[in-house]
mmCIF file of C-alpha atoms and ligand atoms in Angstrom:
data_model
loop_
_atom_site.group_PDB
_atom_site.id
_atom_site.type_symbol
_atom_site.label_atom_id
_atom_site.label_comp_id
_atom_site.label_asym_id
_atom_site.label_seq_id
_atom_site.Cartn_x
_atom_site.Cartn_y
_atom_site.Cartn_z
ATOM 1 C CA UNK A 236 99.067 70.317 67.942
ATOM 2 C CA UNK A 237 98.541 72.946 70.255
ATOM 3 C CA UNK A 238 102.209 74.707 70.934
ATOM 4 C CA UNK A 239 102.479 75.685 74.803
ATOM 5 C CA UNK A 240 101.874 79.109 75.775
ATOM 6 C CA UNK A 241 105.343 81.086 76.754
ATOM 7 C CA UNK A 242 105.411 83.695 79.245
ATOM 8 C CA UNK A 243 105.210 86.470 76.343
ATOM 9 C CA UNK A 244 102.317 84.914 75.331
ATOM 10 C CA UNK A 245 100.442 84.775 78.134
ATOM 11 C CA UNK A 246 101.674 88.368 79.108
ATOM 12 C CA UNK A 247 100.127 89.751 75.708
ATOM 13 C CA UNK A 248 97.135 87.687 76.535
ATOM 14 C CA UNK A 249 96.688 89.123 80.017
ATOM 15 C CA UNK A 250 97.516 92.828 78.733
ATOM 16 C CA UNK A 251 94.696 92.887 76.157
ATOM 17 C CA UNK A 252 92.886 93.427 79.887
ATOM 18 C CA UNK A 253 92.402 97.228 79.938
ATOM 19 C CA UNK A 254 93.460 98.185 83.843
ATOM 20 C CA UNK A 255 93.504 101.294 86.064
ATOM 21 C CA UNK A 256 97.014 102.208 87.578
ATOM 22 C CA UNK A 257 97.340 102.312 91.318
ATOM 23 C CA UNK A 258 100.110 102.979 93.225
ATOM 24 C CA UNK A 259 100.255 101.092 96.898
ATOM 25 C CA UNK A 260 101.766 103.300 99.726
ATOM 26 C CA UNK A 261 103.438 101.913 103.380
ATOM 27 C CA UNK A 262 104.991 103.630 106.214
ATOM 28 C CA UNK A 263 108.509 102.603 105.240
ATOM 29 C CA UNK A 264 109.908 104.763 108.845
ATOM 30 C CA UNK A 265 107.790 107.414 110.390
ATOM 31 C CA UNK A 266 106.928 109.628 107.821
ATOM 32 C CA UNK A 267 108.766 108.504 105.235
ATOM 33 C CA UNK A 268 106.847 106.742 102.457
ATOM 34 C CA UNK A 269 107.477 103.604 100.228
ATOM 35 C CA UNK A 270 105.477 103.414 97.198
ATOM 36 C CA UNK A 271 104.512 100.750 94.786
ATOM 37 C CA UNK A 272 103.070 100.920 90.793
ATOM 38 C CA UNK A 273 100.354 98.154 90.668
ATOM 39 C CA UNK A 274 97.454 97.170 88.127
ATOM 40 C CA UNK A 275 96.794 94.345 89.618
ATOM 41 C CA UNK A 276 94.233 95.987 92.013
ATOM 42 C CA UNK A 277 90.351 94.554 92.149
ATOM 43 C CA UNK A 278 87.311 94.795 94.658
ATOM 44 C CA UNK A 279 86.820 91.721 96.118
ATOM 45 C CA UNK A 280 83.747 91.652 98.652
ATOM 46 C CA UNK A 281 81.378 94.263 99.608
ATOM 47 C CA UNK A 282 80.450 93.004 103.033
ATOM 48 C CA UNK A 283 83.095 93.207 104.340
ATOM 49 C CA UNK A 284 84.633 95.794 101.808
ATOM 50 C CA UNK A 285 87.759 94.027 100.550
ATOM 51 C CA UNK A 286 90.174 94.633 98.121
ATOM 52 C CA UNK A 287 92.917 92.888 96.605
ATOM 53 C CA UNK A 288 96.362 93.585 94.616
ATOM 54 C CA UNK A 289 99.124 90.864 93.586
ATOM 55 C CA UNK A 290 102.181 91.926 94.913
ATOM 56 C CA UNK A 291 105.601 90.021 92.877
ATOM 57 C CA UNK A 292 107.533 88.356 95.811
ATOM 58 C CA UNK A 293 110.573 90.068 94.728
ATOM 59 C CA UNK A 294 109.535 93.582 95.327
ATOM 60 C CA UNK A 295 110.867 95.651 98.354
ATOM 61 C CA UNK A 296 107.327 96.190 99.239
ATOM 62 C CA UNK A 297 105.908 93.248 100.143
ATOM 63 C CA UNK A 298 108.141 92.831 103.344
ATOM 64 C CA UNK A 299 107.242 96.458 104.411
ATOM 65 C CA UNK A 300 103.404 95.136 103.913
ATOM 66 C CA UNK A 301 103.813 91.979 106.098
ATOM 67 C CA UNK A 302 104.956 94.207 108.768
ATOM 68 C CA UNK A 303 103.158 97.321 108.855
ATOM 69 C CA UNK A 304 99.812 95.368 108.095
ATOM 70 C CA UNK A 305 98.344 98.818 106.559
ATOM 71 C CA UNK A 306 99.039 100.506 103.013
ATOM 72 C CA UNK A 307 97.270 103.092 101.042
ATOM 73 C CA UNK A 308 95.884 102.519 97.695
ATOM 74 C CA UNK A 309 95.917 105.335 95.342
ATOM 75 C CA UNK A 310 94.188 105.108 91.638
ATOM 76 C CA UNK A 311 96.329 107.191 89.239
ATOM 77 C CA UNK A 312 94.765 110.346 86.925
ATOM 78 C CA UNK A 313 95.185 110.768 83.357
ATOM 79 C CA UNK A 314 98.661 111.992 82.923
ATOM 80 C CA UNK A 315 100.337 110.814 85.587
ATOM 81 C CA UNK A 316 102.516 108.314 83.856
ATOM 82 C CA UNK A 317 105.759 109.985 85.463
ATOM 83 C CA UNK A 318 104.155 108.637 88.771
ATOM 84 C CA UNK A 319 103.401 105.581 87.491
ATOM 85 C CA UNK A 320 106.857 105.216 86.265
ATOM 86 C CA UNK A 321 108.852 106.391 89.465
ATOM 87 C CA UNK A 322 106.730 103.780 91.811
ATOM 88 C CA UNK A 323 107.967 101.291 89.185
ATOM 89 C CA UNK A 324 111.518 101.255 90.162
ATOM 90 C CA UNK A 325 113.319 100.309 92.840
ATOM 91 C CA UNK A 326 115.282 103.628 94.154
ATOM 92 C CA UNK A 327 112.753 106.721 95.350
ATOM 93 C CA UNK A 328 114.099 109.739 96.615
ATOM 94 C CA UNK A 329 112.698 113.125 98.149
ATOM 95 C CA UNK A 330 114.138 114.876 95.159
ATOM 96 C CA UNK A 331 112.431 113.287 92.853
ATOM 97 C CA UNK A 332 109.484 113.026 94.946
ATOM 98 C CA UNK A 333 109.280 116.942 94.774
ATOM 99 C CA UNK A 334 110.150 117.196 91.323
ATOM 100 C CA UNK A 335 107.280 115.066 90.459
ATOM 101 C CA UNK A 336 105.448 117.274 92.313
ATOM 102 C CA UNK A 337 104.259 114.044 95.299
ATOM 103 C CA UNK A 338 102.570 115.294 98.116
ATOM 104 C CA UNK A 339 101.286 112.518 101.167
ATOM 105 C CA UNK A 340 98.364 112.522 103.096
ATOM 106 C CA UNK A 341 97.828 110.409 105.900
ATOM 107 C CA UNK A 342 94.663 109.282 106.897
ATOM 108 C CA UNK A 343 93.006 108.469 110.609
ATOM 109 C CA UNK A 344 94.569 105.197 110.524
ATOM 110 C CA UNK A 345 98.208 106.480 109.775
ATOM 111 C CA UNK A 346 98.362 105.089 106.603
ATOM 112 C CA UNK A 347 100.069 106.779 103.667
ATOM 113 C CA UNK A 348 98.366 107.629 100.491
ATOM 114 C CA UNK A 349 99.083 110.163 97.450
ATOM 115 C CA UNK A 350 97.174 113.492 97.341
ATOM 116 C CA UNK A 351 96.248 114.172 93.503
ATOM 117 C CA UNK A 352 94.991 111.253 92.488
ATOM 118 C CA UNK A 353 91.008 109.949 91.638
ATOM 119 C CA UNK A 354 90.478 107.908 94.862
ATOM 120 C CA UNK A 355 92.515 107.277 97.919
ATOM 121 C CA UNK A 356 92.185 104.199 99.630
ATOM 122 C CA UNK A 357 93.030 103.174 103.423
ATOM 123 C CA UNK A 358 93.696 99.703 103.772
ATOM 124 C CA UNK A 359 94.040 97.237 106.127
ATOM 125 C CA UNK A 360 96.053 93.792 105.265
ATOM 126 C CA UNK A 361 93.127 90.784 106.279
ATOM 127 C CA UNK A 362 94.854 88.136 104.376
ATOM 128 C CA UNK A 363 97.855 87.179 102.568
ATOM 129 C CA UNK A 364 97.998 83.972 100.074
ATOM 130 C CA UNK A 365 101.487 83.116 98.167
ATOM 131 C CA UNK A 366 100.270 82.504 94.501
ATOM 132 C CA UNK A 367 103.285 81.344 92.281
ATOM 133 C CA UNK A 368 105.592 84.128 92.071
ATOM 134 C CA UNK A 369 103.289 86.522 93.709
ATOM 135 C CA UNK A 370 101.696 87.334 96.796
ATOM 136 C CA UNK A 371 97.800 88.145 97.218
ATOM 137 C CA UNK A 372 97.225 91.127 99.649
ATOM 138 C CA UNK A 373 93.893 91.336 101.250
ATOM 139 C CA UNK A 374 93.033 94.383 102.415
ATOM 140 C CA UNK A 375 89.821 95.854 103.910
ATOM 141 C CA UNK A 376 89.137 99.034 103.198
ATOM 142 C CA UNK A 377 88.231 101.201 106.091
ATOM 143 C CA UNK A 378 88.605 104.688 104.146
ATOM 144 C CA UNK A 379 88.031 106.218 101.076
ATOM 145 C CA UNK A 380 88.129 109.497 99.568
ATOM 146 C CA UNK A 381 86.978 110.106 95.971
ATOM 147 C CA UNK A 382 88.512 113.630 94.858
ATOM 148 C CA UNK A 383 87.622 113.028 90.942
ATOM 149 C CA UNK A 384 89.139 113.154 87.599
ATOM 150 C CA UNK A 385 90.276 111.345 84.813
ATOM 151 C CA UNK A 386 91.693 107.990 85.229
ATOM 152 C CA UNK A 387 94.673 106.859 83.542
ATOM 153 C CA UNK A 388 94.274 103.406 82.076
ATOM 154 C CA UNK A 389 96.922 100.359 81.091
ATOM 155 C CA UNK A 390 96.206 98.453 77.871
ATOM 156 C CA UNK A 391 98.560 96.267 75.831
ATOM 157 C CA UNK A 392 101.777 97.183 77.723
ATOM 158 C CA UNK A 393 101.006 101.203 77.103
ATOM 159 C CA UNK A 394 99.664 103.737 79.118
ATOM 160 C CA UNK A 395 96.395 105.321 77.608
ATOM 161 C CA UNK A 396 92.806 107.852 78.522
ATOM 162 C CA UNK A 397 89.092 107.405 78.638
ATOM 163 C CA UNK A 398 87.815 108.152 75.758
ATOM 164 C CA UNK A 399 83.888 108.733 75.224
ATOM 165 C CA UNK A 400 82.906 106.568 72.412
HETATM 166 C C1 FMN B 631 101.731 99.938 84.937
HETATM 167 C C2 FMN B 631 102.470 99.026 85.881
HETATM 168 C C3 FMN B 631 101.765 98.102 86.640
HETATM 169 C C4 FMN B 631 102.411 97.259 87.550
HETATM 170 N N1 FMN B 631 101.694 96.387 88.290
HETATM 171 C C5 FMN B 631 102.304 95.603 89.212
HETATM 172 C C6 FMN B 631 101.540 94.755 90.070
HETATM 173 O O1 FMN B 631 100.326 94.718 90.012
HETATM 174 N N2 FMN B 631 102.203 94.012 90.977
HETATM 175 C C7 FMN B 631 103.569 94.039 91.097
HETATM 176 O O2 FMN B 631 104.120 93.329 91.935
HETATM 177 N N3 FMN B 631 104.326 94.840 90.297
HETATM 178 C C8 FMN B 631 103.722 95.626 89.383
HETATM 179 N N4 FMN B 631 104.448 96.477 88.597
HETATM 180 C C9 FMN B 631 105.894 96.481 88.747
HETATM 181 C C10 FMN B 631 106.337 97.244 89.984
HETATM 182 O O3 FMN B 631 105.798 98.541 90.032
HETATM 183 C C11 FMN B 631 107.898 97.338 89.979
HETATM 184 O O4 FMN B 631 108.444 96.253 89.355
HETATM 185 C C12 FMN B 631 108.466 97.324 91.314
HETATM 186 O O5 FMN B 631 108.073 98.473 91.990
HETATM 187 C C13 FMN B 631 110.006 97.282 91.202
HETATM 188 O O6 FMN B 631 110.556 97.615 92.398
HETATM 189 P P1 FMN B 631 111.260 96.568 93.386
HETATM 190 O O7 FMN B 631 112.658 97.061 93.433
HETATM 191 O O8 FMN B 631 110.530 96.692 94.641
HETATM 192 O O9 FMN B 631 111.169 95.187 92.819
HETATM 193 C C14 FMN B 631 103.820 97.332 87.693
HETATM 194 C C15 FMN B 631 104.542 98.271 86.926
HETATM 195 C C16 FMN B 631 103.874 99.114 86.044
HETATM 196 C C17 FMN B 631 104.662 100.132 85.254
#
């Protein structure tokens, strides 16, 4: 008999996935910046350019997301798991931001989005759909600027680099 799958289980499962990391960016007040680790990031349609990324319901962004209806998408570069990290907890702070070295750019649309990194998305939210104990956001994709690098990847729960084989 088959024993049912617990959530560690299907975590492992779902981490032998190998990811990018992003980190999602809002307008929290006017200038200031609330930011968001996520791997659960995909293209979803070319025409029109869509994107999505899972957003827990519990997290601080996803009201900020509802409201501001734009967010910036930014795909991490090898060594930047201290970013990673920070946008993983809940308190951010201007001191830290600096000491990390964080710099903003915002794009025609106003939308937040960290300088730095491989690719910088500008994102519009098209669609939201509650999925268990997350959130879908939708977002169409009206900007992007590729500045290059290394990515760095997620795999089984640890952060890792492209390697060529
Ligand atoms: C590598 C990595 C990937 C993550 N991916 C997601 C994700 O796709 N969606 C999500 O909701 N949280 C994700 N998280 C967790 C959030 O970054 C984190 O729990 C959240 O920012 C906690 O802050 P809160 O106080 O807003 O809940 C990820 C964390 C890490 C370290």
């Amino acid at each position: 008999m088959a024993t049912a799958l617990t959530a560690r289980d299907f975590r492992n499962a779902l981490g032998q996935f190998a990811t990018g990391v992003t980190v999602v960016t809002v307008e929290r007040e006017p200038g200031s910046v609330f930011g968001m680790t996520a791997n659960a990031f995909t293209s979803v349609s070319l025409n029109p350019m869509l994107i999505l990324v899972c957003v827990d319901e519990r997290a601080k962004i996803l009201p900020l997301l509802h409201r501001k209806k734009h967010f910036g998408i930014s795909v991490l570069k090898q060594g930047q798991q201290a970013v990673s990290e920070y946008f993983a907890q809940p308190e951010q702070h201007s001191e830290a931001e600096h000491r990390l070295g964080l710099r903003y750019r915002w794009t025609a649309e106003g939308v937040p989005v960290l300088e730095d990194t491989v690719v910088q998305l500008s994102c519009s939210v098209v669609a939201t759909h509650v999925a268990g104990d997350h959130t879908v956001i939708v977002g169409k994709v009206e900007e992007a600027d590729i500045q290059g690098g290394e990515p760095l990847l997620f795999f089984r729960g640890e952060y890792r680099h492209i390697a060529r084989p």
